[in-house]
Coordinates of C-alpha atoms and ligand atoms in Angstrom, one line a residue:
X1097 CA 23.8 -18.2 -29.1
X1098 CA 24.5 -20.2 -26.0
X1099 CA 23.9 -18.3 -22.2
X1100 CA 26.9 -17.0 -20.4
X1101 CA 26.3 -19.1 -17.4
X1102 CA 26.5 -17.3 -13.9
X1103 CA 26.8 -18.7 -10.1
X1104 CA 26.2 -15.7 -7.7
X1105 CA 28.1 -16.1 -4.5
X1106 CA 25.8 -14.2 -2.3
X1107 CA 22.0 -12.9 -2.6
X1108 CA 22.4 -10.1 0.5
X1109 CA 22.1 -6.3 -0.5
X1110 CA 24.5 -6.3 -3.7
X1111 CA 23.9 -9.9 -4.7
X1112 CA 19.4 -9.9 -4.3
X1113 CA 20.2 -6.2 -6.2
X1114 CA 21.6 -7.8 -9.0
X1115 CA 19.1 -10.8 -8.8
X1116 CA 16.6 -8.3 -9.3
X1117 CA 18.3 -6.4 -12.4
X1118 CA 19.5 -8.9 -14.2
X1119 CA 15.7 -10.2 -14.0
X1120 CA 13.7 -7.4 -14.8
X1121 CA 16.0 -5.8 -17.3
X1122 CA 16.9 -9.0 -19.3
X1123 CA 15.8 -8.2 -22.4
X1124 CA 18.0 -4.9 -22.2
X1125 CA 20.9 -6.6 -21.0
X1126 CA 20.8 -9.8 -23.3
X1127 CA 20.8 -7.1 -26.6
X1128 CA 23.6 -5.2 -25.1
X1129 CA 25.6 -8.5 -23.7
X1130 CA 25.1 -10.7 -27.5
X1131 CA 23.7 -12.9 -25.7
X1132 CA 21.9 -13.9 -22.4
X1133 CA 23.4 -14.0 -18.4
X1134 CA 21.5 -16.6 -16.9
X1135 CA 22.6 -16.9 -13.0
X1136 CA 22.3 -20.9 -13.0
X1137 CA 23.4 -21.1 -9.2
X1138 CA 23.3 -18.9 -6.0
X1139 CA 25.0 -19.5 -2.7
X1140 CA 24.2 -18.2 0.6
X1141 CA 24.4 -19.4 4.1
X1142 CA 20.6 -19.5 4.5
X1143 CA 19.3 -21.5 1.5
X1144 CA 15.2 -21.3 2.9
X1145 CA 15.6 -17.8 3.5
X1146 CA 16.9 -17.5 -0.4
X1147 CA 14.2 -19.9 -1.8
X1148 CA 11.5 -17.7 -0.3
X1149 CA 13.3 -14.6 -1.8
X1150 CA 13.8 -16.0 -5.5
X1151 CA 11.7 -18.9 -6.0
X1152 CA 12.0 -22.1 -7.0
X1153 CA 13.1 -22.4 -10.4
X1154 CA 17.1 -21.5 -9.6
X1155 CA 19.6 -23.8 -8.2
X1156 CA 20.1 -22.5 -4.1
X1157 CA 23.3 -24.4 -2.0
X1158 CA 24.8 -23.3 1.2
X1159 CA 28.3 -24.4 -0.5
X1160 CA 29.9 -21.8 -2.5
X1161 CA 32.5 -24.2 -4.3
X1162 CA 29.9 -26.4 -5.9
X1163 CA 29.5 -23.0 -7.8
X1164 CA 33.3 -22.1 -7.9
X1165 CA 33.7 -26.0 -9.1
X1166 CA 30.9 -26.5 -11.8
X1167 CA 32.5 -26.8 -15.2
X1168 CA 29.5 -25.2 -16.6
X1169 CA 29.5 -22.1 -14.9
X1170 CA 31.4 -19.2 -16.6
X1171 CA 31.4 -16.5 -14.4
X1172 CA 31.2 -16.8 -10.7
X1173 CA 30.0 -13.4 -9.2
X1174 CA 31.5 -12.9 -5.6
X1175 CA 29.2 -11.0 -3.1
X1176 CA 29.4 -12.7 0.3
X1177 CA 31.7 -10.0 1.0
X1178 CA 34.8 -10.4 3.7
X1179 CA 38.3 -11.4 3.1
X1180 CA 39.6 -15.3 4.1
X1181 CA 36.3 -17.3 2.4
X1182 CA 36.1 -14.6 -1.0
X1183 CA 39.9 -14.8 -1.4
X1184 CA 39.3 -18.9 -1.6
X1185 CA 36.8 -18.6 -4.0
X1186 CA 38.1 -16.1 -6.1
X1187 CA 41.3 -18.0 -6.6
X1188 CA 39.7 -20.8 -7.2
X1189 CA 37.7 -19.6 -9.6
X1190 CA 40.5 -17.9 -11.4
X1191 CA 42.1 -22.0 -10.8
X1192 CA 38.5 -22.8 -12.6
X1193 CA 39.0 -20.8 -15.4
X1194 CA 36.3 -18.6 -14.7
X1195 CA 36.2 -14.9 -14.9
X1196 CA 35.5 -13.3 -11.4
X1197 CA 33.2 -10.3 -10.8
X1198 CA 33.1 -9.1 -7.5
X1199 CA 32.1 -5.6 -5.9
X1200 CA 34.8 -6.5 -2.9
X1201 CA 36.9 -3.4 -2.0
X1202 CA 38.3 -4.9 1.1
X1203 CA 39.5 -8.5 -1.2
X1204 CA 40.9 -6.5 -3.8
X1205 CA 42.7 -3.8 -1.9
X1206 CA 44.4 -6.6 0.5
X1207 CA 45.2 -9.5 -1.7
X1208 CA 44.5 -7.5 -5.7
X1209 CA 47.9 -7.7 -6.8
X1210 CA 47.6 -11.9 -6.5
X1211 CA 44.4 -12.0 -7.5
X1212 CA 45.1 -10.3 -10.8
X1213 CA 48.2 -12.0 -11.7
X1214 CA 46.8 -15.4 -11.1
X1215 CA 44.1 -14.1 -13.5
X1216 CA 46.3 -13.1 -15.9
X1217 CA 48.1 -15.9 -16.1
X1218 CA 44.8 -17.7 -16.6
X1219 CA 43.8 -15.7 -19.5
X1220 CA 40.5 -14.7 -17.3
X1221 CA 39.2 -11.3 -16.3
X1222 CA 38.3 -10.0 -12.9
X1223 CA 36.2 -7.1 -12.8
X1224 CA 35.1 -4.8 -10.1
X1225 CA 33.0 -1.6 -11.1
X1226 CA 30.7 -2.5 -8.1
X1227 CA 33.8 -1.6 -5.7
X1228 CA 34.5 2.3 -5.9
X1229 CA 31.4 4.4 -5.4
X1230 CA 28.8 1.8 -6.0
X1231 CA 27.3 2.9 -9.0
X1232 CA 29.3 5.3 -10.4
X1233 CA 31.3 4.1 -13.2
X1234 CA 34.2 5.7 -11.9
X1235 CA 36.8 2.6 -12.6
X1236 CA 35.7 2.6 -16.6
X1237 CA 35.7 6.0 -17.1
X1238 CA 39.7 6.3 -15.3
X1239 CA 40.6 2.5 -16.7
X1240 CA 39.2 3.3 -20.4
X1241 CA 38.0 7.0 -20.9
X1242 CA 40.5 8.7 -19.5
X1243 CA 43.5 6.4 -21.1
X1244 CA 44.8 9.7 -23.2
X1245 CA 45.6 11.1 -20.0
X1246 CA 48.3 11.4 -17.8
X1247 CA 46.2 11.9 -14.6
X1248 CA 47.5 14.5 -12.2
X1249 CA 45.3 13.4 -9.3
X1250 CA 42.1 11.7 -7.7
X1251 CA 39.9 13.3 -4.8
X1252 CA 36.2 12.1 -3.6
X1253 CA 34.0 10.9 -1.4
X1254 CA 33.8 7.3 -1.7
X1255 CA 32.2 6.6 1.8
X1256 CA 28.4 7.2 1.6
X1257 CA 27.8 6.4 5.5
X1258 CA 30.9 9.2 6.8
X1259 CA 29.0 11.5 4.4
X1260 CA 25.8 11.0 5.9
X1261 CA 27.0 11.2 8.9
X1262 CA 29.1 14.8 8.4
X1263 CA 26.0 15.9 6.7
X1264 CA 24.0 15.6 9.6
X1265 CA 26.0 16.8 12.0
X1266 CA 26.9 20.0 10.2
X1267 CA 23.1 20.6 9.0
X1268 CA 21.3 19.6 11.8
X1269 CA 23.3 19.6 15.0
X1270 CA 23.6 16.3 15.4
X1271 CA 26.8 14.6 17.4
X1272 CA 28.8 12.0 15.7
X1273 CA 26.8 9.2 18.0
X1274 CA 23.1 10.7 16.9
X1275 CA 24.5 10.8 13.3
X1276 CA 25.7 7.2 13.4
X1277 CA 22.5 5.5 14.8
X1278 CA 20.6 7.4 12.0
X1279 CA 22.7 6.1 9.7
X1280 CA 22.6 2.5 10.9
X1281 CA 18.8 3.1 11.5
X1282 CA 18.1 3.9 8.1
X1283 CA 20.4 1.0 6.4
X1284 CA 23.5 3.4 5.2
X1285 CA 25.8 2.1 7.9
X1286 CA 26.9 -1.4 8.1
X1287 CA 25.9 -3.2 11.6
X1288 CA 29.5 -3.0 12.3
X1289 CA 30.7 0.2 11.1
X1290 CA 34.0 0.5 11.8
X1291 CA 35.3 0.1 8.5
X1292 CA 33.5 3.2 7.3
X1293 CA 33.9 5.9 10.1
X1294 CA 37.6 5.0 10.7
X1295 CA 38.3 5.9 6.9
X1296 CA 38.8 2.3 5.8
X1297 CA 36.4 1.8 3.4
X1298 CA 37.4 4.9 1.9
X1299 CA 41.2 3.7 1.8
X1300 CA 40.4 0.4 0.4
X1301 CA 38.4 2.3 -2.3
X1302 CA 41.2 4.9 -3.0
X1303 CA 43.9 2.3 -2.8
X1304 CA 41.7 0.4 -6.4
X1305 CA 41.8 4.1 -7.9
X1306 CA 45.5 5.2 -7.4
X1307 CA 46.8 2.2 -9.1
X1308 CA 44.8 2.8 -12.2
X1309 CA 45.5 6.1 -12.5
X1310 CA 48.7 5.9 -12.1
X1311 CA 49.8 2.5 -13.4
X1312 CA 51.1 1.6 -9.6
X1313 CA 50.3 -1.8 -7.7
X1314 CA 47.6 -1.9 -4.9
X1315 CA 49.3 -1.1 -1.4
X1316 CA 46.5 -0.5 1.2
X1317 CA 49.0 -0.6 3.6
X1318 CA 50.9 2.6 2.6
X1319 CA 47.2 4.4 2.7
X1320 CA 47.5 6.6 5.1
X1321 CA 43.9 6.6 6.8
X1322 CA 42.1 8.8 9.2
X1323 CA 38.7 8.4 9.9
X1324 CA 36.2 11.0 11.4
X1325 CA 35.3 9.5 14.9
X1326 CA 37.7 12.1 16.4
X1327 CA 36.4 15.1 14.2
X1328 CA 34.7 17.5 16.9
X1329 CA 31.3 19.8 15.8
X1330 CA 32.9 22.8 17.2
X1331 CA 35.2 22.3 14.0
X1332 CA 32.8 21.2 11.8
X1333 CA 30.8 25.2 12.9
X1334 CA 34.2 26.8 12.7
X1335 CA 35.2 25.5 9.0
X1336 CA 31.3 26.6 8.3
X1337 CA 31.9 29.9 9.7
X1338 CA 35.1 30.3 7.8
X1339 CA 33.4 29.5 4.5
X1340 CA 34.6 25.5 4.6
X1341 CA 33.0 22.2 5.2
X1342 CA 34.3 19.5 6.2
X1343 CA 33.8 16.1 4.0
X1344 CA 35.8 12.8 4.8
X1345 CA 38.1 12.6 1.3
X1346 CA 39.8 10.5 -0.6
X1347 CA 43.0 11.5 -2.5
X1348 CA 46.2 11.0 -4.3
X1349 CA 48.2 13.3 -6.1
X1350 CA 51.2 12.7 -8.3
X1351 CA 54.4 15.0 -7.0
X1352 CA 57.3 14.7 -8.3
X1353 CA 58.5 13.2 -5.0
X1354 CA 56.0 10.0 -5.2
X1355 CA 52.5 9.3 -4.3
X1356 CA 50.3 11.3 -2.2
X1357 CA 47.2 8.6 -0.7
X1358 CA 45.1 9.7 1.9
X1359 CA 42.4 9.6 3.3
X1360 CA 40.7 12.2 6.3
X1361 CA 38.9 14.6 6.9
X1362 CA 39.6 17.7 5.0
X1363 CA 37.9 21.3 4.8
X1364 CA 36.6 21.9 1.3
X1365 CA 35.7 25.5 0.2
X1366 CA 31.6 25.9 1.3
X1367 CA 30.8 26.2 -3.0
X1368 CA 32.9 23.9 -4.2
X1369 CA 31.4 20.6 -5.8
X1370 CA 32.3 18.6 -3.4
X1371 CA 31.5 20.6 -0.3
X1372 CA 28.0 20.1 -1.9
X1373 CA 27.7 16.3 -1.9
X1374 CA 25.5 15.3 0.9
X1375 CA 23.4 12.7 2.5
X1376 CA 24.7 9.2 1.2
X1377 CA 26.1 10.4 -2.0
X1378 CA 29.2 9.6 -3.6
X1379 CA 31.6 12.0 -5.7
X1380 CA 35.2 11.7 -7.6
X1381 CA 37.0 14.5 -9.1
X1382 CA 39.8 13.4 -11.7
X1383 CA 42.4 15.5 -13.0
X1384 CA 44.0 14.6 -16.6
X1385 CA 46.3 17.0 -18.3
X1386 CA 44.3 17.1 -21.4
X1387 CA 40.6 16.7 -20.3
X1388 CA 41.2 19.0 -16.9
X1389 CA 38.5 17.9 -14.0
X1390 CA 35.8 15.6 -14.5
X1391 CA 33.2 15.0 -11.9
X1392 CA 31.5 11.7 -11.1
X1393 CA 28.6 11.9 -8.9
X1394 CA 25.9 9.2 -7.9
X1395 CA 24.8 6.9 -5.4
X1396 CA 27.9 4.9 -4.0
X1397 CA 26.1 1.8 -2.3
X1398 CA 22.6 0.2 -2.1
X1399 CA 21.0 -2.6 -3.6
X1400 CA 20.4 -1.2 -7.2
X1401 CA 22.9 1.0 -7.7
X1402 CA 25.4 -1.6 -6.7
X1403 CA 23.6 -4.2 -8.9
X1404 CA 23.9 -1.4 -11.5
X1405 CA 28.3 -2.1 -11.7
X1406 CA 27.9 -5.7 -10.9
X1407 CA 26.0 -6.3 -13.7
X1408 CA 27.8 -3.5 -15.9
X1409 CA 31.3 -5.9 -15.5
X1410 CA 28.8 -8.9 -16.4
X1411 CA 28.1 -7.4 -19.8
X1412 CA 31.7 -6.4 -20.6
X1413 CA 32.7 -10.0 -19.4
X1414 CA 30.0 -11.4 -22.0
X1415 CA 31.0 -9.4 -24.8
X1416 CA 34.9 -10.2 -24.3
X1417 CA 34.7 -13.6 -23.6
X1418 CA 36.1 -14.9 -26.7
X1419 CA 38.5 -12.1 -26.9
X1420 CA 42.2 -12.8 -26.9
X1421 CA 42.9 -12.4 -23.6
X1422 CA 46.3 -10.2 -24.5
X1423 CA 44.0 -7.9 -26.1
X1424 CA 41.8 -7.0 -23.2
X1425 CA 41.4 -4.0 -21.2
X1426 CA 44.3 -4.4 -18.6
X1427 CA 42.6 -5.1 -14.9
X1428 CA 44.1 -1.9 -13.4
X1429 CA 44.3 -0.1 -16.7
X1430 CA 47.8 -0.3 -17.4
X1431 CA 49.2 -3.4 -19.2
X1432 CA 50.8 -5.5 -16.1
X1433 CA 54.6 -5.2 -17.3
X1434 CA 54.1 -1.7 -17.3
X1435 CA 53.0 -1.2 -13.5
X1436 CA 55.9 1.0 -11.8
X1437 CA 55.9 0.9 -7.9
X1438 CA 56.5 4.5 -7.4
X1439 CA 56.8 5.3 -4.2
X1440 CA 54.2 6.1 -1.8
X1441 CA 54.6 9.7 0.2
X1442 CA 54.8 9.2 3.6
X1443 CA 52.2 11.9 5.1
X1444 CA 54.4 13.9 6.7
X1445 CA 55.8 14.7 2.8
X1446 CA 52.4 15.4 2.2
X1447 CA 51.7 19.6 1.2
X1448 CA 48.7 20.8 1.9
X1449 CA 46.6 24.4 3.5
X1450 CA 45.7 23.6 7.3
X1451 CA 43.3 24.6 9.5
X1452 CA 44.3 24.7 13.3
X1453 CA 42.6 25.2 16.0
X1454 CA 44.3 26.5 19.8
X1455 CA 42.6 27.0 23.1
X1456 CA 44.9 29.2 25.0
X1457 CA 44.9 31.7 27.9
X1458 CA 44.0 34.9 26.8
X1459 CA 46.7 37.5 27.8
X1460 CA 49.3 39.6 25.9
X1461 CA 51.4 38.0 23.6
X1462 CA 50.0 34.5 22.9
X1463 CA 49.6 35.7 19.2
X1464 CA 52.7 36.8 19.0
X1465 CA 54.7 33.6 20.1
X1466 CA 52.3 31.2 17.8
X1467 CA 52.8 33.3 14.7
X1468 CA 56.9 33.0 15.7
X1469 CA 56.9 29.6 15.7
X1470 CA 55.0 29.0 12.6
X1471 CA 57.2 31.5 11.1
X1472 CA 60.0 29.3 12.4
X1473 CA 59.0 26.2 11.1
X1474 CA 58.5 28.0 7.5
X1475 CA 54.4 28.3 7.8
X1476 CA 52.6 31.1 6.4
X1477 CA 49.1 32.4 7.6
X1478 CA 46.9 32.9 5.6
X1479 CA 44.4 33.6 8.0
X1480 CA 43.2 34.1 11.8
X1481 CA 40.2 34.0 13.6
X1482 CA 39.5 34.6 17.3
X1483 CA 36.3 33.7 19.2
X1484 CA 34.8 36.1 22.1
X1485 CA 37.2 34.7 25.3
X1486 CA 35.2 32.9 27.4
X1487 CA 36.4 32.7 31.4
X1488 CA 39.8 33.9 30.3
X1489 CA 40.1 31.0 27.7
X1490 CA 39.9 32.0 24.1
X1491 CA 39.8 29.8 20.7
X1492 CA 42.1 30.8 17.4
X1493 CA 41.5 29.0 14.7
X1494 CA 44.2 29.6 11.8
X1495 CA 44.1 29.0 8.2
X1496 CA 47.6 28.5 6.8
X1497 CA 49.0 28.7 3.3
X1498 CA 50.3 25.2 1.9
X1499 CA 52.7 23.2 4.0
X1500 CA 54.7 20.7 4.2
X1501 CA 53.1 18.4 7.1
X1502 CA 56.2 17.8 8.8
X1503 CA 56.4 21.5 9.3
X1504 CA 53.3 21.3 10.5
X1505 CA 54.2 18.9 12.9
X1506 CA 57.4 21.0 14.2
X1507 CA 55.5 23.6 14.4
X1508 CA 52.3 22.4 16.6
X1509 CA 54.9 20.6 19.1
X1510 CA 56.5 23.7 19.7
X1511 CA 53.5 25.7 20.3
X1512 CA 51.9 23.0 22.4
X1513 CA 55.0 23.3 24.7
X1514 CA 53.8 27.1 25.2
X1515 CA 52.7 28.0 29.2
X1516 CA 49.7 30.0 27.9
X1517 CA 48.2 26.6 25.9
X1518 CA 45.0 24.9 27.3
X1519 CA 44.9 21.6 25.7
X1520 CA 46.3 19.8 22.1
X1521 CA 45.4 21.9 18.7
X1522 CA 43.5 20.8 16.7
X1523 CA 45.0 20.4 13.0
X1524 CA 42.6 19.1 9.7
X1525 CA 43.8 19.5 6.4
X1526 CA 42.4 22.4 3.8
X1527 CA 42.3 21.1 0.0
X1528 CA 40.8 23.5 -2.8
X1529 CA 40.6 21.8 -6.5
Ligands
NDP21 P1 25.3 -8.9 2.7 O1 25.8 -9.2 4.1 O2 24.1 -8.1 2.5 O3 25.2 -10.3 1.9 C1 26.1 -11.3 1.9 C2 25.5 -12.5 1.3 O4 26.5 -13.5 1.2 C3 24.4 -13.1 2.0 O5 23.4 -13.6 1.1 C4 25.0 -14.3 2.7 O6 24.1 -15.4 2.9 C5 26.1 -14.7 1.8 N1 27.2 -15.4 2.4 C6 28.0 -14.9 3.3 N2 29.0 -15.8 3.6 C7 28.7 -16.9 2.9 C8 29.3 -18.1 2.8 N3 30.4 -18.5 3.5 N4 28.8 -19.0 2.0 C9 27.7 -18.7 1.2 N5 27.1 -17.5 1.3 C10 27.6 -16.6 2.1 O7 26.5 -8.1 1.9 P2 26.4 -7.0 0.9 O8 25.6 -7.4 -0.3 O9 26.1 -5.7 1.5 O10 27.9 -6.9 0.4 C11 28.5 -7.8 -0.5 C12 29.8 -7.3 -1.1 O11 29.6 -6.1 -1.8 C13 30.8 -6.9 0.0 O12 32.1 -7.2 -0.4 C14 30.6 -5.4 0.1 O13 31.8 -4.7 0.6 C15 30.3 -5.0 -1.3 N6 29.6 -3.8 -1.5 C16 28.4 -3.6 -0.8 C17 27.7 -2.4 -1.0 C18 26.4 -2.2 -0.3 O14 25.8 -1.2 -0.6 N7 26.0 -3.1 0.6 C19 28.1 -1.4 -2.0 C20 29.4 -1.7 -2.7 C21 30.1 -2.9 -2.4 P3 22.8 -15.3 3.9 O15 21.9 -14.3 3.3 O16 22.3 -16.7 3.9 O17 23.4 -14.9 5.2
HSE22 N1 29.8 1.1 3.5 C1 30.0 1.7 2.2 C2 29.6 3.2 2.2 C3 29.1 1.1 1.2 O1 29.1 3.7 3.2 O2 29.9 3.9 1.3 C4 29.8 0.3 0.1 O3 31.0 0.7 -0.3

């Protein structure tokens, strides 16, 4: 049977990954696919640097559209990462007629709902496995092995570089700056990392995993996103002392109200699964009414692993090629007429446990006036600790029972408006699954 014909867009870290897989494991792949992926092109900015890397017997150009517009090429596989340059590809591509597979979070979360209704209406598909949590196969197991379900919610840890990072400052000491350069030192981080320790990444990710669970188009925007470049180690030994850790998380609930999506940093019981993902790791809990939790764990970026999805949607695309498009898995698991945009919570409707943290004067009836105004603003403690007062300064930390945020909020402004405060508290969320 004839080849499925690839152009890679992009031989980096995802793109030499799947290079190298689709290489060494062709035999594999070619009895599972029906038939052979041959990559026929490759584009990269750098065409000597590539020749050196794969040799000579593969067309190399420095012009991705000679790939995008060669009639012979049936899937074009975008890894050259970014926004502007891969949307202009893609779509043209879709234009093309050629089914898309790309691992591009940030693409898909921004500009997914256009770029999967121009594939639609093309009749091609556009896959993206290699997007959420590397190589977990977290978007087939919620788009097709969980389709009996009605899923109640999503929570993970989708950002190996934050984990890294929170792992080494609660386990070794480290500040958030010494975590960092370790991470970029040993290739976790990207050169700019932004993205990942502002809680971006993670959003983009969660944004691609709340509209298939829950049949709702993609709107990054409405994320609400807090990264950990503000999260403080005194916390990070205060949630460890109270039993918690602290992990950067992903999640969105169904309420009745709407959609919870969020992402920050949130205290996790110290036994629970994910309190025990560490290093680079990724993890994603999924609720369903009938299956209960399932738990997807594995390594969430890297060459391989990443290579792993990418060339995971490259079989599937092989083996559905000839399928009637109307009778293919839907792109974000529901069937596109049935998307509903149900709305998105704001966070102060979100209802979560919190964990605050005061620094006030210690003296007589401080306790007393903070447990009045949570009391006032309907919060209910669930617990208090109090550190040894230092120079007439001591530190409560509190543990509340779930809340509405915007009681939260009522609550902290009132309290930071005490005379006997010594600075802003310090909230974080609590989740237990
Ligand atoms: P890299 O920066 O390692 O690689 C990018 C590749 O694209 C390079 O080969 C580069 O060429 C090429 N390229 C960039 N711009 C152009 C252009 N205009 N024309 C032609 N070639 C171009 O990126 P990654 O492999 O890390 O990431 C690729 C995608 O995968 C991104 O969307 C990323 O978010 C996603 N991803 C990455 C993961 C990871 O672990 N790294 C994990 C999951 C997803 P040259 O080499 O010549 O510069
Ligand atoms: N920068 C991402 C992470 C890798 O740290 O998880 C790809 O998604």
């Amino acid at each position: 049977m004839k080849s499925m014909k690839v152009g890679l867009l992009g031989l980096g870290v995802v793109g030499g990954g799947t290079w190298n897989v689709l290489r060494r494991n062709a035999q594999e792949i070619t009895r599972r696919a029906g038939r052979q992926i041959e990559v026929v092109c490759v584009a990269v900015r750098d065409v000597a640097k590539a020749r050196a890397r794969i040799g000579e017997d593969v067309c190399i150009t420095d012009d991705p559209y000679e790939i995008v517009n060669d009639p012979n090429i049936d899937i074009v596989v975008e890894l050259i990462g970014g926004i502007t340059t891969a949307k202009a590809l893609v779509m043209l591509a879709i234009e093309n007629g050629k089914h898309v597979v790309t691992a591009n979070k940030a693409l898909l979360a921004t500009h997914g709902t256009e770029i999967f209704e121009a594939a639609s209406a093309k009749g091609v598909m556009v896959a993206f496995e290699g997007a959420v949590a590397g190589g977990i196969p977290i978007i087939k197991a919620i788009r097709e092995g969980l389709t009996a379900n009605r899923i109640e919610w999503v929570a993970g840890i989708i950002n190996g570089t934050t984990n890294y990072i929170l792992t080494e400052m609660r386990s070794r000491g480290l500040s958030f700056e010494q975590a960092l350069a370790q991470a970029q030192h040993l290739g976790y981080a990207e050169a700019d990392p932004t993205a990942d320790v502002q809680g971006i990444d993670a959003a983009q990710k969660l944004t691609l995993l709340a509209s298939m669970a829950f049949g709702i188009p993609v709107q990054l925007s409405r994320a609400y996103v807090e990264g950990i470049t503000e999260l403080n180690a005194v916390d990070i030994a205060q949630a460890e002392q109270l039993g918690y850790r602290i992990k950067l998380l992903g999640i969105t609930r169904r309420r009745a109200e709407g959609i919870e999506l969020r992402v920050h940093p949130t205290l996790v019981p110290a036994n629970s699964i994910l309190a025990n993902v560490e290093d680079a790791m990724n993890a994603v809990l999924v609720s369903g009414d009938a299956v209960g939790q399932t738990l997807y764990y594995g390594k969430g970026a890297g060459e391989e692993p990443t290579a792993s999805a990418v060339v995971a949607d490259l079989v599937d695309v092989t083996r559905l090629h000839t399928a009637d498009p109307g009778h293919r898995v839907p792109h974000l698991a529901f069937q596109p007429e049935s998307v509903v945009d149900i709305p998105v919570l704001p966070i102060d409707e979100v209802r979560c446990a919190y964990y605050l943290r005061l620094s006030v004067n210690d003296q007589p009836g401080v306790l007393a006036e903070i447990a009045k105004e949570l009391s006032n603003a309907g919060i209910s403690i669930g617990s208090m600790v109090q550190q040894p007062p230092d120079q007439g300064e001591a530190s409560l930390t509190f543990l509340t029972h779930q809340a509405l945020e915007k009681n939260i909020n009522q609550a902290m402004l009132a309290i930071e408006a005490l005379p006997f405060m010594r600075s802003k508290i310090t909230r974080l969320r609590v989740e237990e699954f």
